[in-house]
């Protein structure tokens, strides 16, 4: 295969991924909007019970909320605005969605980034130590830790951190860690038992060399896939953690938007979370493919 | 020499550490908001958090002293309400400036009134002034004199100005330029608001020291009440404005001396039956719910004393009617809470043809009496009340099903679809004047929750309430108003469209470091005298 055809193939792959991403993003947004629209209580507001408001004000406010009544109409209008870079205004927080995302997304990215760093450092280190050292103690310790953390619900863990005055961002790391440890340990153990690795060991290759030359290259595509999945897991966990620990990120925003049936905000948040998940998965796919190609 | 240097170093370190601790505790008041303020525009504020910001930053013409319940001059040194109650004239304080240095004048009052009464803005504060259709006219007579003319008499007109934060007509900072003790210096979305002392605040204490004493106020947005209590115990916040009974008892045990019970509040908890004619309920249930005997029997079957004692741990009183006993002026003292009397209840039900068969109450047509009550999920006190009511009603053979819904779903059912049988909710009341509840008692009103927006009153007693409420709203004669409001309380007590259950007590928790705090029943319970509050260390500084 010459260089121009491989470039064409790479471009085609990226284009396919980008198209798939755009279609899923639009579908995700539409499904999100549909769920909010059909949820009981859509279009209501606490001001419906405000006895200070006059009859006229109450009716006018209700009418302004019912302008979002048609789902298809809303979505078409939304997409039209989206093309001009306008994400609309949150009904419950009375602020432009762009501003809300600008304020909140960095907080969540910080939490998710820190959580993933902790989870991967801890998970991969323990998995490697368990597989390479072949020590029952390390394996038992890692398995027990992962098992316990897997059993504790995210919300409980968040509350425990608040009580202990520990940085709440670390909760995300502890939520993602068991998944990474268990998958990585099983994968590495399977790879380490492959014939070529056993041969390498039998020929007297050192542990580090076996790991770097014979185990990790084979396990890399699946580890990269796991990286993509771990981003989705961390984002999903950010919602209860941020809501309970009062971290002002998009997880907390999503919680409030869901409680307030804030269509405009929820559609945008769905799009953002879908985009982050898809980009992470696509990136891990692409990197995994390259790793696989490299390994071949 | 070396030893001296070491000692000096240790001393400097000590000074730095204690200084930092001193500065942190002495310069900033901290407390929690339970949600993010929806707006910082004082005209549009409706939610509790926004109103907190308005109270701390907004300068008002007069302020209701929450302790004495009397109006006191603020930006207006004097005012006069005309005899017919349509006009109010203010004499304004001279030499006052907004937080950004812009001078305050009568033009600002005119501008604020124009914004407030703009029909397109739907301001809840503005709507409180609307007693009739027509334009509100503001006449600026001099730099320090202004008159506001309303199209019709407004009862309690002067007291309504307690909620009106004056905005600048000319400041480039618009509504962010304020006349109150603090201004918003920082707003970290979803996290906190930092308010700093207004350098141009006009008030001084008796010794001539400019108020407020506290340099800044940090409002942390903290939804979780457990965490809020934990933070108070740890000393991270200085007070909790309204404490739940459970937390009150915990704090009383953990940190005695921090909690205060100011007495019964204006807030009530009540249940009601759906009496909407077009609701999707079977006809026989509609007949039950519209029967006075049925409602009164249910009321008599509920043990209010137990609700107050068990659910609210004794920090509530059995409720009587729609005016709380805390409202000394307007409460009808002749009325008593309905007694727990299930025999009397069964008698009343028998008058309507109900009969008890094998422990099950049946109506005239043989339908077993069973209905559901909806309340908002997550409110443990309402959930517990519903459970206790369920047990009480089982005593007269009624099966009650408790359904908890999230708030939007509940609002949808009680205001739009009317797909519910009974509801249990509370009323948060900030206003002493019963006129503020016009939208609840008029049969044509949207907030007339048991049967809203009636074209003509469905019952004779509702027609009488309409007449009495309109009568009290159209006269400034206090005696006549009191007679009308007393009669409405009697009718509500007899007919029980709302079955009033309990009035909760007003409870607060205040750190010992906060000085001059006198928690009261009226909101805002703890910081109503914000410009007089000081923190332990600052008292020493100021004296």
PDB file of C-alpha atoms in Angstrom, chain B residues 179-459:
ATOM      1  CA  UNK B 179     -28.186  51.600  47.844  1.00  0.00           C
ATOM      2  CA  UNK B 180     -28.176  48.768  50.389  1.00  0.00           C
ATOM      3  CA  UNK B 181     -25.419  47.738  52.803  1.00  0.00           C
ATOM      4  CA  UNK B 182     -23.673  45.432  50.319  1.00  0.00           C
ATOM      5  CA  UNK B 183     -23.126  45.143  46.575  1.00  0.00           C
ATOM      6  CA  UNK B 184     -22.504  42.039  44.478  1.00  0.00           C
ATOM      7  CA  UNK B 185     -18.750  41.898  43.908  1.00  0.00           C
ATOM      8  CA  UNK B 186     -18.481  38.385  42.507  1.00  0.00           C
ATOM      9  CA  UNK B 187     -20.903  35.790  41.240  1.00  0.00           C
ATOM     10  CA  UNK B 188     -19.351  32.388  40.672  1.00  0.00           C
ATOM     11  CA  UNK B 189     -22.138  30.549  38.899  1.00  0.00           C
ATOM     12  CA  UNK B 190     -23.469  27.649  40.933  1.00  0.00           C
ATOM     13  CA  UNK B 191     -20.843  28.077  43.631  1.00  0.00           C
ATOM     14  CA  UNK B 192     -21.060  31.315  45.599  1.00  0.00           C
ATOM     15  CA  UNK B 193     -21.827  35.031  45.576  1.00  0.00           C
ATOM     16  CA  UNK B 194     -19.518  37.458  47.251  1.00  0.00           C
ATOM     17  CA  UNK B 195     -21.063  40.669  48.515  1.00  0.00           C
ATOM     18  CA  UNK B 196     -18.822  43.501  49.644  1.00  0.00           C
ATOM     19  CA  UNK B 197     -19.576  46.399  51.927  1.00  0.00           C
ATOM     20  CA  UNK B 198     -21.100  49.315  50.029  1.00  0.00           C
ATOM     21  CA  UNK B 199     -18.592  52.143  50.540  1.00  0.00           C
ATOM     22  CA  UNK B 200     -21.372  54.707  50.044  1.00  0.00           C
ATOM     23  CA  UNK B 201     -23.918  53.182  52.410  1.00  0.00           C
ATOM     24  CA  UNK B 202     -25.660  56.063  54.126  1.00  0.00           C
ATOM     25  CA  UNK B 203     -26.236  54.566  57.590  1.00  0.00           C
ATOM     26  CA  UNK B 204     -23.998  55.185  60.604  1.00  0.00           C
ATOM     27  CA  UNK B 205     -24.292  53.894  64.134  1.00  0.00           C
ATOM     28  CA  UNK B 206     -24.717  56.096  67.232  1.00  0.00           C
ATOM     29  CA  UNK B 207     -20.953  56.509  67.481  1.00  0.00           C
ATOM     30  CA  UNK B 208     -20.760  57.704  63.883  1.00  0.00           C
ATOM     31  CA  UNK B 209     -19.201  54.479  62.525  1.00  0.00           C
ATOM     32  CA  UNK B 210     -20.364  53.709  59.010  1.00  0.00           C
ATOM     33  CA  UNK B 211     -22.443  50.562  58.728  1.00  0.00           C
ATOM     34  CA  UNK B 212     -22.451  47.662  58.048  1.00  0.00           C
ATOM     35  CA  UNK B 213     -19.857  46.346  60.483  1.00  0.00           C
ATOM     36  CA  UNK B 214     -19.075  43.226  58.502  1.00  0.00           C
ATOM     37  CA  UNK B 215     -16.848  43.722  55.461  1.00  0.00           C
ATOM     38  CA  UNK B 216     -18.263  41.083  53.188  1.00  0.00           C
ATOM     39  CA  UNK B 217     -20.877  38.383  52.966  1.00  0.00           C
ATOM     40  CA  UNK B 218     -20.229  35.113  51.206  1.00  0.00           C
ATOM     41  CA  UNK B 219     -23.341  33.247  50.111  1.00  0.00           C
ATOM     42  CA  UNK B 220     -22.404  29.650  49.386  1.00  0.00           C
ATOM     43  CA  UNK B 221     -24.836  27.786  47.194  1.00  0.00           C
ATOM     44  CA  UNK B 222     -25.492  24.615  49.134  1.00  0.00           C
ATOM     45  CA  UNK B 223     -28.475  22.498  48.307  1.00  0.00           C
ATOM     46  CA  UNK B 224     -27.790  19.730  50.777  1.00  0.00           C
ATOM     47  CA  UNK B 225     -29.206  20.629  54.211  1.00  0.00           C
ATOM     48  CA  UNK B 226     -27.180  17.914  55.981  1.00  0.00           C
ATOM     49  CA  UNK B 227     -24.002  19.452  54.677  1.00  0.00           C
ATOM     50  CA  UNK B 228     -25.209  22.895  55.690  1.00  0.00           C
ATOM     51  CA  UNK B 229     -25.685  21.714  59.269  1.00  0.00           C
ATOM     52  CA  UNK B 230     -22.307  20.025  59.244  1.00  0.00           C
ATOM     53  CA  UNK B 231     -20.704  23.241  58.083  1.00  0.00           C
ATOM     54  CA  UNK B 232     -22.352  25.217  60.869  1.00  0.00           C
ATOM     55  CA  UNK B 233     -21.057  22.775  63.459  1.00  0.00           C
ATOM     56  CA  UNK B 234     -17.581  22.998  61.916  1.00  0.00           C
ATOM     57  CA  UNK B 235     -17.735  26.798  62.045  1.00  0.00           C
ATOM     58  CA  UNK B 236     -17.572  27.202  58.275  1.00  0.00           C
ATOM     59  CA  UNK B 237     -20.812  29.187  58.164  1.00  0.00           C
ATOM     60  CA  UNK B 238     -22.241  31.632  60.681  1.00  0.00           C
ATOM     61  CA  UNK B 239     -25.935  30.806  60.698  1.00  0.00           C
ATOM     62  CA  UNK B 240     -28.805  28.839  59.216  1.00  0.00           C
ATOM     63  CA  UNK B 241     -31.812  31.048  58.677  1.00  0.00           C
ATOM     64  CA  UNK B 242     -34.504  28.378  58.861  1.00  0.00           C
ATOM     65  CA  UNK B 243     -33.732  25.089  60.588  1.00  0.00           C
ATOM     66  CA  UNK B 244     -35.832  21.942  60.316  1.00  0.00           C
ATOM     67  CA  UNK B 245     -37.113  20.362  63.548  1.00  0.00           C
ATOM     68  CA  UNK B 246     -34.828  17.353  63.218  1.00  0.00           C
ATOM     69  CA  UNK B 247     -31.715  19.464  62.728  1.00  0.00           C
ATOM     70  CA  UNK B 248     -32.869  21.821  65.449  1.00  0.00           C
ATOM     71  CA  UNK B 249     -32.862  19.013  67.997  1.00  0.00           C
ATOM     72  CA  UNK B 250     -29.536  17.660  66.738  1.00  0.00           C
ATOM     73  CA  UNK B 251     -27.932  21.091  66.965  1.00  0.00           C
ATOM     74  CA  UNK B 252     -29.462  21.688  70.372  1.00  0.00           C
ATOM     75  CA  UNK B 253     -27.699  18.531  71.532  1.00  0.00           C
ATOM     76  CA  UNK B 254     -24.424  19.068  69.667  1.00  0.00           C
ATOM     77  CA  UNK B 255     -23.998  22.802  70.051  1.00  0.00           C
ATOM     78  CA  UNK B 256     -26.260  24.110  72.794  1.00  0.00           C
ATOM     79  CA  UNK B 257     -26.841  27.831  72.663  1.00  0.00           C
ATOM     80  CA  UNK B 258     -26.698  28.063  68.884  1.00  0.00           C
ATOM     81  CA  UNK B 259     -30.365  27.355  68.175  1.00  0.00           C
ATOM     82  CA  UNK B 260     -33.277  29.718  68.668  1.00  0.00           C
ATOM     83  CA  UNK B 261     -37.004  29.078  68.429  1.00  0.00           C
ATOM     84  CA  UNK B 262     -38.742  32.386  67.784  1.00  0.00           C
ATOM     85  CA  UNK B 263     -42.260  30.974  68.060  1.00  0.00           C
ATOM     86  CA  UNK B 264     -44.994  29.962  65.661  1.00  0.00           C
ATOM     87  CA  UNK B 265     -44.368  31.184  62.113  1.00  0.00           C
ATOM     88  CA  UNK B 266     -46.672  32.508  59.403  1.00  0.00           C
ATOM     89  CA  UNK B 267     -46.191  29.330  57.335  1.00  0.00           C
ATOM     90  CA  UNK B 268     -48.829  26.624  57.293  1.00  0.00           C
ATOM     91  CA  UNK B 269     -49.197  23.031  56.136  1.00  0.00           C
ATOM     92  CA  UNK B 270     -52.544  22.105  54.677  1.00  0.00           C
ATOM     93  CA  UNK B 271     -54.375  19.537  52.598  1.00  0.00           C
ATOM     94  CA  UNK B 272     -57.283  19.990  50.262  1.00  0.00           C
ATOM     95  CA  UNK B 273     -59.614  18.020  48.047  1.00  0.00           C
ATOM     96  CA  UNK B 274     -59.970  18.512  44.326  1.00  0.00           C
ATOM     97  CA  UNK B 275     -63.370  20.173  43.786  1.00  0.00           C
ATOM     98  CA  UNK B 276     -62.852  21.083  40.121  1.00  0.00           C
ATOM     99  CA  UNK B 277     -66.050  20.211  38.248  1.00  0.00           C
ATOM    100  CA  UNK B 278     -64.183  19.327  35.038  1.00  0.00           C
ATOM    101  CA  UNK B 279     -61.574  17.129  36.733  1.00  0.00           C
ATOM    102  CA  UNK B 280     -61.255  13.516  35.492  1.00  0.00           C
ATOM    103  CA  UNK B 281     -62.603  12.051  38.749  1.00  0.00           C
ATOM    104  CA  UNK B 282     -65.639   9.785  39.020  1.00  0.00           C
ATOM    105  CA  UNK B 283     -68.847  11.623  39.921  1.00  0.00           C
ATOM    106  CA  UNK B 284     -69.229   9.894  43.296  1.00  0.00           C
ATOM    107  CA  UNK B 285     -65.789  11.095  44.404  1.00  0.00           C
ATOM    108  CA  UNK B 286     -66.589  14.630  43.274  1.00  0.00           C
ATOM    109  CA  UNK B 287     -69.708  14.396  45.434  1.00  0.00           C
ATOM    110  CA  UNK B 288     -67.630  13.376  48.467  1.00  0.00           C
ATOM    111  CA  UNK B 289     -65.091  16.157  48.009  1.00  0.00           C
ATOM    112  CA  UNK B 290     -67.652  18.917  47.517  1.00  0.00           C
ATOM    113  CA  UNK B 291     -69.521  17.909  50.659  1.00  0.00           C
ATOM    114  CA  UNK B 292     -68.800  20.110  53.679  1.00  0.00           C
ATOM    115  CA  UNK B 293     -69.651  17.228  56.007  1.00  0.00           C
ATOM    116  CA  UNK B 294     -67.107  14.987  54.304  1.00  0.00           C
ATOM    117  CA  UNK B 295     -64.315  17.581  54.507  1.00  0.00           C
ATOM    118  CA  UNK B 296     -65.101  18.383  58.115  1.00  0.00           C
ATOM    119  CA  UNK B 297     -65.205  14.703  59.011  1.00  0.00           C
ATOM    120  CA  UNK B 298     -61.753  14.215  57.488  1.00  0.00           C
ATOM    121  CA  UNK B 299     -60.539  17.266  59.401  1.00  0.00           C
ATOM    122  CA  UNK B 300     -61.926  15.935  62.680  1.00  0.00           C
ATOM    123  CA  UNK B 301     -60.312  12.563  62.068  1.00  0.00           C
ATOM    124  CA  UNK B 302     -56.812  14.014  61.876  1.00  0.00           C
ATOM    125  CA  UNK B 303     -54.927  14.331  65.116  1.00  0.00           C
ATOM    126  CA  UNK B 304     -53.147  17.664  64.679  1.00  0.00           C
ATOM    127  CA  UNK B 305     -51.548  17.502  68.109  1.00  0.00           C
ATOM    128  CA  UNK B 306     -49.861  14.250  67.088  1.00  0.00           C
ATOM    129  CA  UNK B 307     -48.691  15.738  63.808  1.00  0.00           C
ATOM    130  CA  UNK B 308     -47.070  18.622  65.681  1.00  0.00           C
ATOM    131  CA  UNK B 309     -45.620  16.362  68.361  1.00  0.00           C
ATOM    132  CA  UNK B 310     -44.417  13.419  66.270  1.00  0.00           C
ATOM    133  CA  UNK B 311     -43.651  14.791  62.825  1.00  0.00           C
ATOM    134  CA  UNK B 312     -42.374  18.211  63.897  1.00  0.00           C
ATOM    135  CA  UNK B 313     -40.978  17.011  67.238  1.00  0.00           C
ATOM    136  CA  UNK B 314     -43.085  19.550  69.077  1.00  0.00           C
ATOM    137  CA  UNK B 315     -41.806  22.459  66.978  1.00  0.00           C
ATOM    138  CA  UNK B 316     -45.209  23.230  65.428  1.00  0.00           C
ATOM    139  CA  UNK B 317     -48.720  24.162  66.560  1.00  0.00           C
ATOM    140  CA  UNK B 318     -52.052  22.753  65.411  1.00  0.00           C
ATOM    141  CA  UNK B 319     -53.316  25.171  62.766  1.00  0.00           C
ATOM    142  CA  UNK B 320     -56.645  26.952  62.947  1.00  0.00           C
ATOM    143  CA  UNK B 321     -57.248  28.736  59.699  1.00  0.00           C
ATOM    144  CA  UNK B 322     -55.457  30.628  56.975  1.00  0.00           C
ATOM    145  CA  UNK B 323     -54.114  33.362  59.257  1.00  0.00           C
ATOM    146  CA  UNK B 324     -51.442  32.083  61.615  1.00  0.00           C
ATOM    147  CA  UNK B 325     -51.649  32.901  65.330  1.00  0.00           C
ATOM    148  CA  UNK B 326     -48.238  34.546  64.759  1.00  0.00           C
ATOM    149  CA  UNK B 327     -50.085  37.305  62.941  1.00  0.00           C
ATOM    150  CA  UNK B 328     -51.240  39.162  66.057  1.00  0.00           C
ATOM    151  CA  UNK B 329     -53.223  41.814  64.190  1.00  0.00           C
ATOM    152  CA  UNK B 330     -55.203  39.675  61.780  1.00  0.00           C
ATOM    153  CA  UNK B 331     -55.632  36.313  63.503  1.00  0.00           C
ATOM    154  CA  UNK B 332     -59.206  35.583  64.625  1.00  0.00           C
ATOM    155  CA  UNK B 333     -58.618  34.640  68.253  1.00  0.00           C
ATOM    156  CA  UNK B 334     -62.156  33.288  68.656  1.00  0.00           C
ATOM    157  CA  UNK B 335     -61.293  30.243  66.558  1.00  0.00           C
ATOM    158  CA  UNK B 336     -59.672  27.100  67.908  1.00  0.00           C
ATOM    159  CA  UNK B 337     -58.028  24.214  66.026  1.00  0.00           C
ATOM    160  CA  UNK B 338     -60.492  21.462  65.080  1.00  0.00           C
ATOM    161  CA  UNK B 339     -60.503  18.823  67.783  1.00  0.00           C
ATOM    162  CA  UNK B 340     -59.536  15.228  67.059  1.00  0.00           C
ATOM    163  CA  UNK B 341     -62.922  13.549  67.380  1.00  0.00           C
ATOM    164  CA  UNK B 342     -63.535  10.496  65.206  1.00  0.00           C
ATOM    165  CA  UNK B 343     -66.991   9.855  66.717  1.00  0.00           C
ATOM    166  CA  UNK B 344     -68.128  13.301  65.622  1.00  0.00           C
ATOM    167  CA  UNK B 345     -66.537  12.629  62.254  1.00  0.00           C
ATOM    168  CA  UNK B 346     -68.529   9.416  61.767  1.00  0.00           C
ATOM    169  CA  UNK B 347     -71.686  11.259  62.786  1.00  0.00           C
ATOM    170  CA  UNK B 348     -71.080  13.932  60.151  1.00  0.00           C
ATOM    171  CA  UNK B 349     -70.420  11.237  57.565  1.00  0.00           C
ATOM    172  CA  UNK B 350     -73.626   9.443  58.566  1.00  0.00           C
ATOM    173  CA  UNK B 351     -75.521  12.673  57.840  1.00  0.00           C
ATOM    174  CA  UNK B 352     -74.286  12.356  54.245  1.00  0.00           C
ATOM    175  CA  UNK B 353     -75.282   8.686  53.992  1.00  0.00           C
ATOM    176  CA  UNK B 354     -71.869   7.134  54.685  1.00  0.00           C
ATOM    177  CA  UNK B 355     -71.808   4.021  56.844  1.00  0.00           C
ATOM    178  CA  UNK B 356     -69.110   1.865  58.411  1.00  0.00           C
ATOM    179  CA  UNK B 357     -69.343  -1.817  57.302  1.00  0.00           C
ATOM    180  CA  UNK B 358     -66.814  -4.338  58.586  1.00  0.00           C
ATOM    181  CA  UNK B 359     -64.303  -1.567  59.220  1.00  0.00           C
ATOM    182  CA  UNK B 360     -64.734  -0.074  55.726  1.00  0.00           C
ATOM    183  CA  UNK B 361     -66.497   3.237  55.212  1.00  0.00           C
ATOM    184  CA  UNK B 362     -68.963   3.127  52.320  1.00  0.00           C
ATOM    185  CA  UNK B 363     -70.985   5.879  50.701  1.00  0.00           C
ATOM    186  CA  UNK B 364     -74.718   5.782  50.000  1.00  0.00           C
ATOM    187  CA  UNK B 365     -74.122   3.868  46.732  1.00  0.00           C
ATOM    188  CA  UNK B 366     -71.821   1.332  48.395  1.00  0.00           C
ATOM    189  CA  UNK B 367     -68.490   2.664  47.145  1.00  0.00           C
ATOM    190  CA  UNK B 368     -65.695   2.035  49.611  1.00  0.00           C
ATOM    191  CA  UNK B 369     -64.168   5.357  50.613  1.00  0.00           C
ATOM    192  CA  UNK B 370     -60.635   5.377  49.280  1.00  0.00           C
ATOM    193  CA  UNK B 371     -58.641   8.246  47.831  1.00  0.00           C
ATOM    194  CA  UNK B 372     -55.049   9.271  47.179  1.00  0.00           C
ATOM    195  CA  UNK B 373     -53.159  12.267  48.443  1.00  0.00           C
ATOM    196  CA  UNK B 374     -50.280  13.746  46.466  1.00  0.00           C
ATOM    197  CA  UNK B 375     -47.387  15.598  47.955  1.00  0.00           C
ATOM    198  CA  UNK B 376     -43.916  16.604  46.854  1.00  0.00           C
ATOM    199  CA  UNK B 377     -41.270  13.883  46.971  1.00  0.00           C
ATOM    200  CA  UNK B 378     -38.238  14.523  49.117  1.00  0.00           C
ATOM    201  CA  UNK B 379     -40.054  16.559  51.765  1.00  0.00           C
ATOM    202  CA  UNK B 380     -39.777  14.124  54.646  1.00  0.00           C
ATOM    203  CA  UNK B 381     -42.068  16.107  56.934  1.00  0.00           C
ATOM    204  CA  UNK B 382     -44.933  16.027  54.425  1.00  0.00           C
ATOM    205  CA  UNK B 383     -44.321  12.365  53.708  1.00  0.00           C
ATOM    206  CA  UNK B 384     -44.510  11.623  57.437  1.00  0.00           C
ATOM    207  CA  UNK B 385     -47.611  13.786  57.856  1.00  0.00           C
ATOM    208  CA  UNK B 386     -49.276  11.908  55.004  1.00  0.00           C
ATOM    209  CA  UNK B 387     -48.429   8.603  56.663  1.00  0.00           C
ATOM    210  CA  UNK B 388     -49.901   9.719  59.981  1.00  0.00           C
ATOM    211  CA  UNK B 389     -53.038  11.014  58.276  1.00  0.00           C
ATOM    212  CA  UNK B 390     -53.268   7.638  56.554  1.00  0.00           C
ATOM    213  CA  UNK B 391     -53.300   5.939  59.971  1.00  0.00           C
ATOM    214  CA  UNK B 392     -55.816   8.422  61.395  1.00  0.00           C
ATOM    215  CA  UNK B 393     -58.222   7.942  58.499  1.00  0.00           C
ATOM    216  CA  UNK B 394     -57.946   4.163  58.762  1.00  0.00           C
ATOM    217  CA  UNK B 395     -59.604   4.686  62.152  1.00  0.00           C
ATOM    218  CA  UNK B 396     -62.850   5.698  60.409  1.00  0.00           C
ATOM    219  CA  UNK B 397     -62.583   3.085  57.691  1.00  0.00           C
ATOM    220  CA  UNK B 398     -61.046   5.256  54.980  1.00  0.00           C
ATOM    221  CA  UNK B 399     -58.175   3.954  52.907  1.00  0.00           C
ATOM    222  CA  UNK B 400     -55.714   6.694  51.988  1.00  0.00           C
ATOM    223  CA  UNK B 401     -53.006   6.120  49.382  1.00  0.00           C
ATOM    224  CA  UNK B 402     -49.970   8.385  49.646  1.00  0.00           C
ATOM    225  CA  UNK B 403     -48.382   9.399  46.339  1.00  0.00           C
ATOM    226  CA  UNK B 404     -45.200  11.437  46.206  1.00  0.00           C
ATOM    227  CA  UNK B 405     -44.390  13.301  43.018  1.00  0.00           C
ATOM    228  CA  UNK B 406     -41.566  15.574  41.970  1.00  0.00           C
ATOM    229  CA  UNK B 407     -42.519  19.218  42.078  1.00  0.00           C
ATOM    230  CA  UNK B 408     -43.113  19.889  38.349  1.00  0.00           C
ATOM    231  CA  UNK B 409     -45.394  16.844  38.099  1.00  0.00           C
ATOM    232  CA  UNK B 410     -47.285  17.944  41.182  1.00  0.00           C
ATOM    233  CA  UNK B 411     -47.722  21.485  39.877  1.00  0.00           C
ATOM    234  CA  UNK B 412     -48.990  20.087  36.587  1.00  0.00           C
ATOM    235  CA  UNK B 413     -51.641  18.043  38.363  1.00  0.00           C
ATOM    236  CA  UNK B 414     -52.890  20.739  40.696  1.00  0.00           C
ATOM    237  CA  UNK B 415     -52.833  23.615  38.215  1.00  0.00           C
ATOM    238  CA  UNK B 416     -53.430  22.102  34.769  1.00  0.00           C
ATOM    239  CA  UNK B 417     -54.715  18.573  34.462  1.00  0.00           C
ATOM    240  CA  UNK B 418     -56.520  18.503  37.849  1.00  0.00           C
ATOM    241  CA  UNK B 419     -55.838  14.775  37.819  1.00  0.00           C
ATOM    242  CA  UNK B 420     -55.597  14.291  41.585  1.00  0.00           C
ATOM    243  CA  UNK B 421     -57.918  13.609  44.504  1.00  0.00           C
ATOM    244  CA  UNK B 422     -56.296  15.365  47.425  1.00  0.00           C
ATOM    245  CA  UNK B 423     -53.079  17.264  47.889  1.00  0.00           C
ATOM    246  CA  UNK B 424     -50.855  18.070  50.832  1.00  0.00           C
ATOM    247  CA  UNK B 425     -48.689  21.149  50.567  1.00  0.00           C
ATOM    248  CA  UNK B 426     -47.537  24.150  52.536  1.00  0.00           C
ATOM    249  CA  UNK B 427     -47.929  27.868  52.193  1.00  0.00           C
ATOM    250  CA  UNK B 428     -44.900  30.053  52.717  1.00  0.00           C
ATOM    251  CA  UNK B 429     -46.162  33.406  53.863  1.00  0.00           C
ATOM    252  CA  UNK B 430     -44.001  36.503  54.053  1.00  0.00           C
ATOM    253  CA  UNK B 431     -46.671  39.125  54.373  1.00  0.00           C
ATOM    254  CA  UNK B 432     -48.652  40.000  57.459  1.00  0.00           C
ATOM    255  CA  UNK B 433     -51.426  41.731  55.532  1.00  0.00           C
ATOM    256  CA  UNK B 434     -54.162  39.266  54.457  1.00  0.00           C
ATOM    257  CA  UNK B 435     -54.611  41.234  51.268  1.00  0.00           C
ATOM    258  CA  UNK B 436     -51.520  39.440  49.961  1.00  0.00           C
ATOM    259  CA  UNK B 437     -53.664  36.296  49.768  1.00  0.00           C
ATOM    260  CA  UNK B 438     -56.345  37.777  47.511  1.00  0.00           C
ATOM    261  CA  UNK B 439     -55.233  35.452  44.718  1.00  0.00           C
ATOM    262  CA  UNK B 440     -55.922  32.475  46.940  1.00  0.00           C
ATOM    263  CA  UNK B 441     -59.366  33.397  48.217  1.00  0.00           C
ATOM    264  CA  UNK B 442     -61.112  34.933  45.213  1.00  0.00           C
ATOM    265  CA  UNK B 443     -63.026  32.187  43.444  1.00  0.00           C
ATOM    266  CA  UNK B 444     -61.926  33.568  40.077  1.00  0.00           C
ATOM    267  CA  UNK B 445     -58.233  33.376  40.995  1.00  0.00           C
ATOM    268  CA  UNK B 446     -55.723  30.830  39.703  1.00  0.00           C
ATOM    269  CA  UNK B 447     -54.437  30.147  43.211  1.00  0.00           C
ATOM    270  CA  UNK B 448     -57.888  29.213  44.497  1.00  0.00           C
ATOM    271  CA  UNK B 449     -56.473  25.721  44.417  1.00  0.00           C
ATOM    272  CA  UNK B 450     -59.396  23.498  45.324  1.00  0.00           C
ATOM    273  CA  UNK B 451     -61.408  24.934  42.402  1.00  0.00           C
ATOM    274  CA  UNK B 452     -59.577  27.679  40.518  1.00  0.00           C
ATOM    275  CA  UNK B 453     -60.724  30.211  37.902  1.00  0.00           C
ATOM    276  CA  UNK B 454     -64.451  29.938  38.535  1.00  0.00           C
ATOM    277  CA  UNK B 455     -66.571  32.129  36.262  1.00  0.00           C
ATOM    278  CA  UNK B 456     -69.111  32.512  39.041  1.00  0.00           C
ATOM    279  CA  UNK B 457     -68.636  31.215  42.595  1.00  0.00           C
ATOM    280  CA  UNK B 458     -69.593  27.543  42.787  1.00  0.00           C
ATOM    281  CA  UNK B 459     -70.964  27.820  46.328  1.00  0.00           C
TER     282      UNK B 459
END
